[in-house]
mmCIF file of C-alpha atoms and ligand atoms in Angstrom:
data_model
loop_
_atom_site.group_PDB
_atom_site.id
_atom_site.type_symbol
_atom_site.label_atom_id
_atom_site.label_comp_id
_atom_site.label_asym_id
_atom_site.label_seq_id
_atom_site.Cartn_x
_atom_site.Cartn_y
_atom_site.Cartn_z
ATOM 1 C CA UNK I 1373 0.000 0.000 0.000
ATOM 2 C CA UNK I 1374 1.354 3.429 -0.587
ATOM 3 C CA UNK I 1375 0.045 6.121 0.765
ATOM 4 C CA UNK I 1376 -0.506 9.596 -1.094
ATOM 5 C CA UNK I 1377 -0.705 13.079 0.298
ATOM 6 C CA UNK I 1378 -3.809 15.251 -1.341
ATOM 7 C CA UNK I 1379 -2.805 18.937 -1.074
ATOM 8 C CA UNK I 1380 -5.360 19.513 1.190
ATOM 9 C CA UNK I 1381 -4.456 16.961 3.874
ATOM 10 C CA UNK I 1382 -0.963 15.819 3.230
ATOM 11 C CA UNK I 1383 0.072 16.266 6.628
ATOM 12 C CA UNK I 1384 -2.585 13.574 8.105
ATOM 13 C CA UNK I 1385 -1.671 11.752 5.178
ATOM 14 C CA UNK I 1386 1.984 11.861 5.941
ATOM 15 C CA UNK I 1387 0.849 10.706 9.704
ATOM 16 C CA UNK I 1388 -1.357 7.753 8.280
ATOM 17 C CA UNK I 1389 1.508 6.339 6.206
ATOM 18 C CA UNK I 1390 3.870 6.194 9.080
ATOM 19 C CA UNK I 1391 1.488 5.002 11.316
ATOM 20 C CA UNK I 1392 0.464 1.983 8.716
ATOM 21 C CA UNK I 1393 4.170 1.670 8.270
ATOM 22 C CA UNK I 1394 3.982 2.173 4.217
ATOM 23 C CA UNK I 1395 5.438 4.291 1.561
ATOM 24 C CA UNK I 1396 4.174 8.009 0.995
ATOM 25 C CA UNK I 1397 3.721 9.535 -2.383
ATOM 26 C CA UNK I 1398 4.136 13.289 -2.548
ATOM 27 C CA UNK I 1399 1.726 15.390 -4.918
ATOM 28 C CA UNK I 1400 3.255 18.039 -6.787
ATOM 29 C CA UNK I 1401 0.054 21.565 -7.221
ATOM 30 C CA UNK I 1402 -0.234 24.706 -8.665
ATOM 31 C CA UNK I 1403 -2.396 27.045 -10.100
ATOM 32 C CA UNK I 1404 -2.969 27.730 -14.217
ATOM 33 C CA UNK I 1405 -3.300 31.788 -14.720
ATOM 34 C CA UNK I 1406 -6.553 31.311 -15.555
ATOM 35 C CA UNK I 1407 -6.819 29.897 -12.020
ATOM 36 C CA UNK I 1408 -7.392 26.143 -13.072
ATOM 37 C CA UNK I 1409 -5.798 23.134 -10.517
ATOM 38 C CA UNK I 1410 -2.930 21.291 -12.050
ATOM 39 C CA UNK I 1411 -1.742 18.188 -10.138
ATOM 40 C CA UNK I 1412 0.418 15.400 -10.401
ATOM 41 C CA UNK I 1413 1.981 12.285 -8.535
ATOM 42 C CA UNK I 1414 5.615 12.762 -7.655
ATOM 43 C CA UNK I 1415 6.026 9.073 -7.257
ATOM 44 C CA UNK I 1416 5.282 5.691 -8.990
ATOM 45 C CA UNK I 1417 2.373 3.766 -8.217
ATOM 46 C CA UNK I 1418 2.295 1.230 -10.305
ATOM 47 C CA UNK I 1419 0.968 -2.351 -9.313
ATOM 48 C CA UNK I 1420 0.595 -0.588 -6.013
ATOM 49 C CA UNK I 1421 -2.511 -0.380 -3.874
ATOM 50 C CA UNK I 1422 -2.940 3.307 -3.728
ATOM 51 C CA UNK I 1423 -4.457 5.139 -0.781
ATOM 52 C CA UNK I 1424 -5.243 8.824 -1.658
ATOM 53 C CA UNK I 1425 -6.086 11.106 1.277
ATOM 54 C CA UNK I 1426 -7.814 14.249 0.043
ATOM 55 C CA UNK I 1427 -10.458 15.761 2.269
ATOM 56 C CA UNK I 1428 -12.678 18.537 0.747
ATOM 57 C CA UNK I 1429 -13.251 21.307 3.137
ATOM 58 C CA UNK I 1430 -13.235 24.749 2.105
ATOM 59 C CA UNK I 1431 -12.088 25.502 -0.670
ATOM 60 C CA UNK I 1432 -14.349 22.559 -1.354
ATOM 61 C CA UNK I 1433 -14.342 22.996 -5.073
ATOM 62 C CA UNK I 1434 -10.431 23.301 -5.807
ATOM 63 C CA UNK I 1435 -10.010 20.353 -2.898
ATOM 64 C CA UNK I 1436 -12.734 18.468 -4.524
ATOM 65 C CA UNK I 1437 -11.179 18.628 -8.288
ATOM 66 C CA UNK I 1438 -7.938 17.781 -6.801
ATOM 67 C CA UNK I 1439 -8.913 15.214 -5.573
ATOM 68 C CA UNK I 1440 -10.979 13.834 -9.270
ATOM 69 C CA UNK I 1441 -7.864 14.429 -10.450
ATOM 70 C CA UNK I 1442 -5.409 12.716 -8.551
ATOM 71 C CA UNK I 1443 -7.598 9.295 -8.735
ATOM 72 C CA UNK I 1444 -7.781 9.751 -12.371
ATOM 73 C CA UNK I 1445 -3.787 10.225 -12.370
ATOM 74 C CA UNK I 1446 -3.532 6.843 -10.198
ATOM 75 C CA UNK I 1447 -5.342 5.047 -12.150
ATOM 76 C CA UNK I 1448 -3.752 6.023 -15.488
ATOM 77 C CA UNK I 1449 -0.270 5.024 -13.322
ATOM 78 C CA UNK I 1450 -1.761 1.768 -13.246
ATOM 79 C CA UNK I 1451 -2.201 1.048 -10.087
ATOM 80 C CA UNK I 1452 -3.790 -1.903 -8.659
ATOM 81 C CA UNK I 1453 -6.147 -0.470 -7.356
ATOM 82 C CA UNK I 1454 -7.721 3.311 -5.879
ATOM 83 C CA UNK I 1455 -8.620 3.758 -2.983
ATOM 84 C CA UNK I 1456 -9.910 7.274 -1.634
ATOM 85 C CA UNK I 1457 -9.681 8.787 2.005
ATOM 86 C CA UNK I 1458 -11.956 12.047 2.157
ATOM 87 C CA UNK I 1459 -11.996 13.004 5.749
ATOM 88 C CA UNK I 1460 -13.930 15.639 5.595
ATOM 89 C CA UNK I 1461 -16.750 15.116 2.545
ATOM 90 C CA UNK I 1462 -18.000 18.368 1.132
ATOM 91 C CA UNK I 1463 -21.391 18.300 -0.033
ATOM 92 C CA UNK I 1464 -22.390 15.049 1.692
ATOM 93 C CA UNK I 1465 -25.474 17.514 3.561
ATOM 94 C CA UNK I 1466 -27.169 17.882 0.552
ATOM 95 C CA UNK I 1467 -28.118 14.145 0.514
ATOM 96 C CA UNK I 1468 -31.335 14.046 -0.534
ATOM 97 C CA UNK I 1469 -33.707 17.412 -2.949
ATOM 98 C CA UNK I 1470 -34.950 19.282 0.139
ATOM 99 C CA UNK I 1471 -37.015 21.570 -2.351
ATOM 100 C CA UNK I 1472 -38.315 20.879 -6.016
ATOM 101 C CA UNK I 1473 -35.610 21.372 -8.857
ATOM 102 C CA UNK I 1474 -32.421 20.747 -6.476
ATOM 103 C CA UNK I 1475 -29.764 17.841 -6.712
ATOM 104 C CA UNK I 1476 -28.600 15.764 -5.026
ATOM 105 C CA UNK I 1477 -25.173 16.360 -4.575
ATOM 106 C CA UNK I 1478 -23.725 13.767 -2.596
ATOM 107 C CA UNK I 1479 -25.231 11.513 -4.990
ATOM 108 C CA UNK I 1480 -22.791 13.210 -7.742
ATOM 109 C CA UNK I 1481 -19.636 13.561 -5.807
ATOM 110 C CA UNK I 1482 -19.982 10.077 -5.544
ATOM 111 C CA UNK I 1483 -20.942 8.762 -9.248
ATOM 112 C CA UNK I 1484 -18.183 10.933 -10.417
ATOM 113 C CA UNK I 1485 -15.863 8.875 -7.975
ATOM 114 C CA UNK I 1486 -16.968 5.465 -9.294
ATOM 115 C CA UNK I 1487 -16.921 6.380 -12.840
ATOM 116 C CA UNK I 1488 -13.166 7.227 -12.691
ATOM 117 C CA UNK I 1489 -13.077 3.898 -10.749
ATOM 118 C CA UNK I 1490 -12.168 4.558 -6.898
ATOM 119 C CA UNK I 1491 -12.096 1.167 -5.661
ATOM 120 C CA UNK I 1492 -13.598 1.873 -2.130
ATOM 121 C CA UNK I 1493 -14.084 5.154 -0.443
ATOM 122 C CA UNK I 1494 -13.172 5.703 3.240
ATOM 123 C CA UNK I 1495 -14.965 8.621 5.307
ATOM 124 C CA UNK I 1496 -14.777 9.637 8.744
ATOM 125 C CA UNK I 1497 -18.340 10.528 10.735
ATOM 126 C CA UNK I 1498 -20.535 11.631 6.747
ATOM 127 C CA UNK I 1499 -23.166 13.033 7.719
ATOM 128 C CA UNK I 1500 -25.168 10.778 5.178
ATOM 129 C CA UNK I 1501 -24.092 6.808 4.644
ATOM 130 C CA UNK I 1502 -27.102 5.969 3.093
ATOM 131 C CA UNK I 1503 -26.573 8.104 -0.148
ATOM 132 C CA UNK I 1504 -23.282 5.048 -0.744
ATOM 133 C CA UNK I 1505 -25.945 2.713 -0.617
ATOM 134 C CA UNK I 1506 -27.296 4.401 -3.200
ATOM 135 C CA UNK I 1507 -24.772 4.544 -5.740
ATOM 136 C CA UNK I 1508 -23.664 0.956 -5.120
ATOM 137 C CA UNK I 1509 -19.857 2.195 -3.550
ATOM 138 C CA UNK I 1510 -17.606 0.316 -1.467
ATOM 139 C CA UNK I 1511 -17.537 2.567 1.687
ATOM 140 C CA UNK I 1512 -16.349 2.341 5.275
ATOM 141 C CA UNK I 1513 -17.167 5.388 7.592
ATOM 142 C CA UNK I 1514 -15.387 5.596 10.660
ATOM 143 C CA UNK I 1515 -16.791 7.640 13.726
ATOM 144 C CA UNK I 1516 -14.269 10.271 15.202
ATOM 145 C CA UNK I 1517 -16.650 9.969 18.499
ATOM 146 C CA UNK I 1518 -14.720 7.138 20.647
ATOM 147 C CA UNK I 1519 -11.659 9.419 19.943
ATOM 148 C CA UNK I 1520 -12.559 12.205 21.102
ATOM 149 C CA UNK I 1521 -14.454 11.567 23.982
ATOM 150 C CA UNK I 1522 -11.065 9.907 25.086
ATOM 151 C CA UNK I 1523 -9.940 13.350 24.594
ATOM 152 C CA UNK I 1524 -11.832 14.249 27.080
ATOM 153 C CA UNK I 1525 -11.245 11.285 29.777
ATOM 154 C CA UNK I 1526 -7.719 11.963 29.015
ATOM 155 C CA UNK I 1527 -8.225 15.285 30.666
ATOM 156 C CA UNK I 1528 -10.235 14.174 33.872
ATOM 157 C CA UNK I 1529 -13.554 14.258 32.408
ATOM 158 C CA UNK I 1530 -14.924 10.715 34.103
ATOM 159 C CA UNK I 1531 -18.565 11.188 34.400
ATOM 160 C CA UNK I 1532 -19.771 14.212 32.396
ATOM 161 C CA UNK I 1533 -22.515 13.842 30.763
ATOM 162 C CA UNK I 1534 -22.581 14.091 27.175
ATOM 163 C CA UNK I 1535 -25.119 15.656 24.695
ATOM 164 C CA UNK I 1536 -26.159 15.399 21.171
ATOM 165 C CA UNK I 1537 -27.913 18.976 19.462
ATOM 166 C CA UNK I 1538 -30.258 17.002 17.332
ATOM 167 C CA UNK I 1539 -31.839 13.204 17.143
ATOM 168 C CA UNK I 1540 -29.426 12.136 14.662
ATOM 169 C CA UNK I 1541 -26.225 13.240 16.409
ATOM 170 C CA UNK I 1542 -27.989 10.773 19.560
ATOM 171 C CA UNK I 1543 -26.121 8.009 19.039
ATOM 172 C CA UNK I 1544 -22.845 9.997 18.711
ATOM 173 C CA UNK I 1545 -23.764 11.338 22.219
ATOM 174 C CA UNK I 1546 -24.687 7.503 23.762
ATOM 175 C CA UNK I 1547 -21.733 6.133 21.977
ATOM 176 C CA UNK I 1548 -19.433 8.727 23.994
ATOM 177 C CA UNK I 1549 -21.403 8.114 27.213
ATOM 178 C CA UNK I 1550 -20.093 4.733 27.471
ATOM 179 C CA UNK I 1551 -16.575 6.051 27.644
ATOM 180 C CA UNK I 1552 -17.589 9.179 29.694
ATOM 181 C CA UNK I 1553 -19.945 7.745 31.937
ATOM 182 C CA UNK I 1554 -22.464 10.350 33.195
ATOM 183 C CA UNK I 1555 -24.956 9.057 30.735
ATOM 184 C CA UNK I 1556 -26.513 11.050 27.676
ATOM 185 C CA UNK I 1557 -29.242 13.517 26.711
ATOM 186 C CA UNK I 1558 -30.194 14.989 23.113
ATOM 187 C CA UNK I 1559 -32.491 17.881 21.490
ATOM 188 C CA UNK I 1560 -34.775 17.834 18.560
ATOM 189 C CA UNK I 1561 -33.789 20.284 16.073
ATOM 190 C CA UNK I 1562 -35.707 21.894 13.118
ATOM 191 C CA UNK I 1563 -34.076 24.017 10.713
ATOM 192 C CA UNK I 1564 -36.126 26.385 7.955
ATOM 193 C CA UNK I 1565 -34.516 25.402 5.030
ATOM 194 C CA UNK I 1566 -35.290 29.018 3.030
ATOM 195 C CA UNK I 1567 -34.119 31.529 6.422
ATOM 196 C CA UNK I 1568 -31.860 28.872 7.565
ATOM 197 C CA UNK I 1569 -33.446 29.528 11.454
ATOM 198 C CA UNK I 1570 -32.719 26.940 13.713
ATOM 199 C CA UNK I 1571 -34.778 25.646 16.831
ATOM 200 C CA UNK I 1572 -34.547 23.210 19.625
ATOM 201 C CA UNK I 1573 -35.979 21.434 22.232
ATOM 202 C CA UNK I 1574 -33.888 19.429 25.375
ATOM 203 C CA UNK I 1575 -35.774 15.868 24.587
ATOM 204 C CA UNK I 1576 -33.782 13.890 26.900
ATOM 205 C CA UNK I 1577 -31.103 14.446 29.736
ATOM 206 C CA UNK I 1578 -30.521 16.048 32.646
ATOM 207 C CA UNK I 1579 -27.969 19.198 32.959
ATOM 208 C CA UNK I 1580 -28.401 20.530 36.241
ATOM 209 C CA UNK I 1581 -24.961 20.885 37.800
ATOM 210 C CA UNK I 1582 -22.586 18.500 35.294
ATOM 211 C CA UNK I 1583 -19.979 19.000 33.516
ATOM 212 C CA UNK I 1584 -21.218 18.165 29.840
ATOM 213 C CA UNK I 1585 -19.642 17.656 26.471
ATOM 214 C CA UNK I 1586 -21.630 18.664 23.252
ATOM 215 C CA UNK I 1587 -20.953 15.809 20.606
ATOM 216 C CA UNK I 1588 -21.729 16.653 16.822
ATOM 217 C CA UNK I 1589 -20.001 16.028 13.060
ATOM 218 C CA UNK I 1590 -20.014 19.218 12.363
ATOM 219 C CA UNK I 1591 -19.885 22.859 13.519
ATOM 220 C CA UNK I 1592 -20.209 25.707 10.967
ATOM 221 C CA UNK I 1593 -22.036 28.895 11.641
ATOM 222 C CA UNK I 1594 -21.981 27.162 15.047
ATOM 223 C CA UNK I 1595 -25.741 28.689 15.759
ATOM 224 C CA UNK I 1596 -26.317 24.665 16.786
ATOM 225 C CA UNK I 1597 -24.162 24.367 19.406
ATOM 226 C CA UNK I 1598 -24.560 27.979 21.080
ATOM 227 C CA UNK I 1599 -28.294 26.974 21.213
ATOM 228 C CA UNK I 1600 -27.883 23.517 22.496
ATOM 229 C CA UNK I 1601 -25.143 25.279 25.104
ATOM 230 C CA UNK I 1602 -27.204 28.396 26.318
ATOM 231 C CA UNK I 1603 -30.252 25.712 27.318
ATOM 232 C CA UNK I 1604 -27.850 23.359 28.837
ATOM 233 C CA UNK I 1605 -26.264 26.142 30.720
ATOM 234 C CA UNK I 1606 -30.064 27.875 31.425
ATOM 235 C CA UNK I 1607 -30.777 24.248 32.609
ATOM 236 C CA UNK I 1608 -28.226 24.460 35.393
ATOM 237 C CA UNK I 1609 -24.980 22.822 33.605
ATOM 238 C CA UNK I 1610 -21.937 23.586 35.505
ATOM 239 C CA UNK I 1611 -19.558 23.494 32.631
ATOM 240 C CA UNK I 1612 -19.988 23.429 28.932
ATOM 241 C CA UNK I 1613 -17.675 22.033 26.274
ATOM 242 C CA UNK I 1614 -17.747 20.967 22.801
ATOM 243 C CA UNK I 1615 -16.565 18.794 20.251
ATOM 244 C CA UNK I 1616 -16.913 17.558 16.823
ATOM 245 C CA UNK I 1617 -15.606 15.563 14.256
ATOM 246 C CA UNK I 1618 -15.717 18.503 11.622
ATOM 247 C CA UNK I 1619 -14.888 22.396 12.142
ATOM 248 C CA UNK I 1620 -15.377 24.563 9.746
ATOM 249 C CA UNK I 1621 -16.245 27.097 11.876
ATOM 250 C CA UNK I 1622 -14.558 30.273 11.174
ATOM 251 C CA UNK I 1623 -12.657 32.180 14.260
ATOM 252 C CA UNK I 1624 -15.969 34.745 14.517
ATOM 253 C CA UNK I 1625 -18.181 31.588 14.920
ATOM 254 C CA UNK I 1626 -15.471 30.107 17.632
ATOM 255 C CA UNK I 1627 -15.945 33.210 19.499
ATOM 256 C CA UNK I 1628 -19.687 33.263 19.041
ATOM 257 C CA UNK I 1629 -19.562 29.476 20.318
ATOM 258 C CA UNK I 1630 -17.410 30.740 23.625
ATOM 259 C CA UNK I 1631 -19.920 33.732 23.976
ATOM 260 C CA UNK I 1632 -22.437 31.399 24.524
ATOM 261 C CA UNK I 1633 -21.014 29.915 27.333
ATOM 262 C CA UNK I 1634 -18.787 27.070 26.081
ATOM 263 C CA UNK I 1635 -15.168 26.232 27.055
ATOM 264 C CA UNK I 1636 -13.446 25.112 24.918
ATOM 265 C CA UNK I 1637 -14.194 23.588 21.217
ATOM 266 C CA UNK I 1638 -12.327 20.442 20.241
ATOM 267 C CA UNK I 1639 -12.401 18.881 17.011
ATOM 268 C CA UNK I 1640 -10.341 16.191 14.957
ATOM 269 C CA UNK I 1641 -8.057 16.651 11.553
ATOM 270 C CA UNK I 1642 -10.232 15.950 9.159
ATOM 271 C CA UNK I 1643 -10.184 19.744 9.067
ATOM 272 C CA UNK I 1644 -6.727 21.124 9.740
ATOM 273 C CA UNK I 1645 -7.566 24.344 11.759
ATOM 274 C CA UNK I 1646 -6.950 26.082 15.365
ATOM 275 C CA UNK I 1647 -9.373 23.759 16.928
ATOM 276 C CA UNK I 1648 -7.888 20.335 15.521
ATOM 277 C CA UNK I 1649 -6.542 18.909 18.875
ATOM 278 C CA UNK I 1650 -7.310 14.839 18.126
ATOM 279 C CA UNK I 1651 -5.977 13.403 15.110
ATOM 280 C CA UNK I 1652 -7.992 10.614 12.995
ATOM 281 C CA UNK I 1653 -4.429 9.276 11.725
ATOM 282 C CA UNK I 1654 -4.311 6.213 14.172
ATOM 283 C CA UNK I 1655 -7.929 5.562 13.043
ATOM 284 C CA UNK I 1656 -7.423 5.632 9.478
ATOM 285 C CA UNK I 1657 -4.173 3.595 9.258
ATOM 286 C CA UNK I 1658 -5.464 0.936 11.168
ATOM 287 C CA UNK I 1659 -8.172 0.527 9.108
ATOM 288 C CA UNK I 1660 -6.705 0.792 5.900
ATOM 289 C CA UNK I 1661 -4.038 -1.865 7.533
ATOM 290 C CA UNK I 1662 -7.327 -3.813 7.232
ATOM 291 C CA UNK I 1663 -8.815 -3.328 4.011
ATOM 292 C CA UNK I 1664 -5.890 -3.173 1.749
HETATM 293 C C1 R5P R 196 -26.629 19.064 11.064
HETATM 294 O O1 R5P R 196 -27.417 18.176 10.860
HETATM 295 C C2 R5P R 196 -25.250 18.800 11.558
HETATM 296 O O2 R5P R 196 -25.186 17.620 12.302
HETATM 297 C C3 R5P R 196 -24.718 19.966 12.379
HETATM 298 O O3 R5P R 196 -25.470 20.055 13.593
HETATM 299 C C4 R5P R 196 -24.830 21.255 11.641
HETATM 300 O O4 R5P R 196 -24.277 21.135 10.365
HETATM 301 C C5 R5P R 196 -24.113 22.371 12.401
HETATM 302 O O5 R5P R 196 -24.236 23.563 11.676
HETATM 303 P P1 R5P R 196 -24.088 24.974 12.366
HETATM 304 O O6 R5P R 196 -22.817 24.978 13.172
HETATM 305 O O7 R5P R 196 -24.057 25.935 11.220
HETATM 306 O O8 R5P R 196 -25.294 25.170 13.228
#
């Protein structure tokens, strides 16, 4: 297996290959004039199983092409086989047309994939599986969850209590009570999909005086989280945190997050930014260990 560095994560990618104790390709980028991506493999792959990490947060478009482009450049180098790594998965929320004359763009991202003949594609905590279903992929997603709420134990936090902001992020939330202990509590959560306005209801849990741990994939505008926080905190929490698998919060949503009573904000590598204190390496080079 040899593992290659997408411009957009080739330090996790660098981590992975170590970790799986395998070679690393390098990826040589730049820019056309006109603004265009150029890429190209600065190693052989040949007859080699190739692993291409590439996650696709923002820019999502330029990471996303690179990434087309680098499977389509593996496969041409004849290697054995493709597989991709996309960490993060731009897109993947638009899973399903929410209102008439929409696509569905997950669905795309991932027929594009196929057609240039990815052999299996690895994710870490999508916020839709089902859509791989749909296009008849090979996928594996890993959850980021049971790493991060070690995090947390890690730093003396036996027995908070850990919270999901809507029903789906619930099992996220149970699956880190079993590490945390201090069992598990969740809101329902309705957003309007034309003004984007977000509310919530605590349908499970009790805050009063615990320390408690928001669990989600992602945080963007973060407007989930400081809602989920300011009720946990009106409820009588003694301490706040967060943490999610995906941040692409910008630093004027971080501070919007801590306004609201929070902590501190922890989040994995999927998305390499100021909040990134877990790493999914370990996780992804074990498995790929596995399926290669
Ligand atoms: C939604 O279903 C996701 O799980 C996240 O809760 C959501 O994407 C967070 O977005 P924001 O930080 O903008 O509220």
């Amino acid at each position: 297996m040899l593992v290659v560095g997408g411009p957009a994560s080739a330090e996790l990618a660098r981590e992975v290959a170590r970790l799986a104790d395998c070679g690393f390709v390098e990826v040589e980028t730049k820019r056309f004039p006109d603004g265009e991506s150029y890429i190209r493999l600065a190693g052989e792959v040949r007859n080699e199983k190739a692993v291409i990490v590439q996650s696709t947060y923002p820019p999502q478009d330029t990471h996303l092409v690179q990434l087309l482009l680098l499977v389509d450049a593996a496969v041409r180098s004849k290697a054995s086989e493709v597989t991709v790594v996309i960490p993060y998965m731009a897109y993947a929320r638009q899973d399903k047309v929410f209102r008439s004359n929409e696509p569905v763009s997950a669905e795309v991202v991932l027929k594009i994939l196929k057609a240039l003949k990815v052999r299996r594609i690895v994710t870490v905590d999508v916020h839709s599986p089902e859509v791989f279903g749909r296009v008849a992929v090979e996928h594996v997603n890993l959850s980021a969850i049971g790493i991060l709420a070690r995090h947390f134990l890690d730093l003396g936090f036996k027995g908070a209590s850990s919270f999901a902001p809507d029903r789906k992020a619930a099992r996220m939330a149970e699956e880190a009570s079993k590490i945390l202990g201090g069992g598990y509590g969740w809101f329902s959560k309705q957003r309007d999909r034309v003004t984007g306005e977000v509310s919530m209801v605590l349908e499970q849990g009790e805050a009063g005086d615990r320390e408690i741990v928001i669990f989600d994939d992602i945080i963007s505008s973060g407007g989930t989280v400081m809602m989920a926080a300011r009720t946990l905190k009106g409820a009588g929490a003694k301490r706040v945190y967060a943490a999610c698998t995906h941040a692409l919060m910008s630093e004027e949503a971080y501070r919007k997050i801590l306004g609201s009573g929070v902590e501190e904000v922890v989040s994995t590598d999927t998305i390499p930014t100021f909040t990134s204190k877990v790493s999914v390496a370990g996780l992804l080079a074990e498995t790929l260990r596995r399926l290669t």
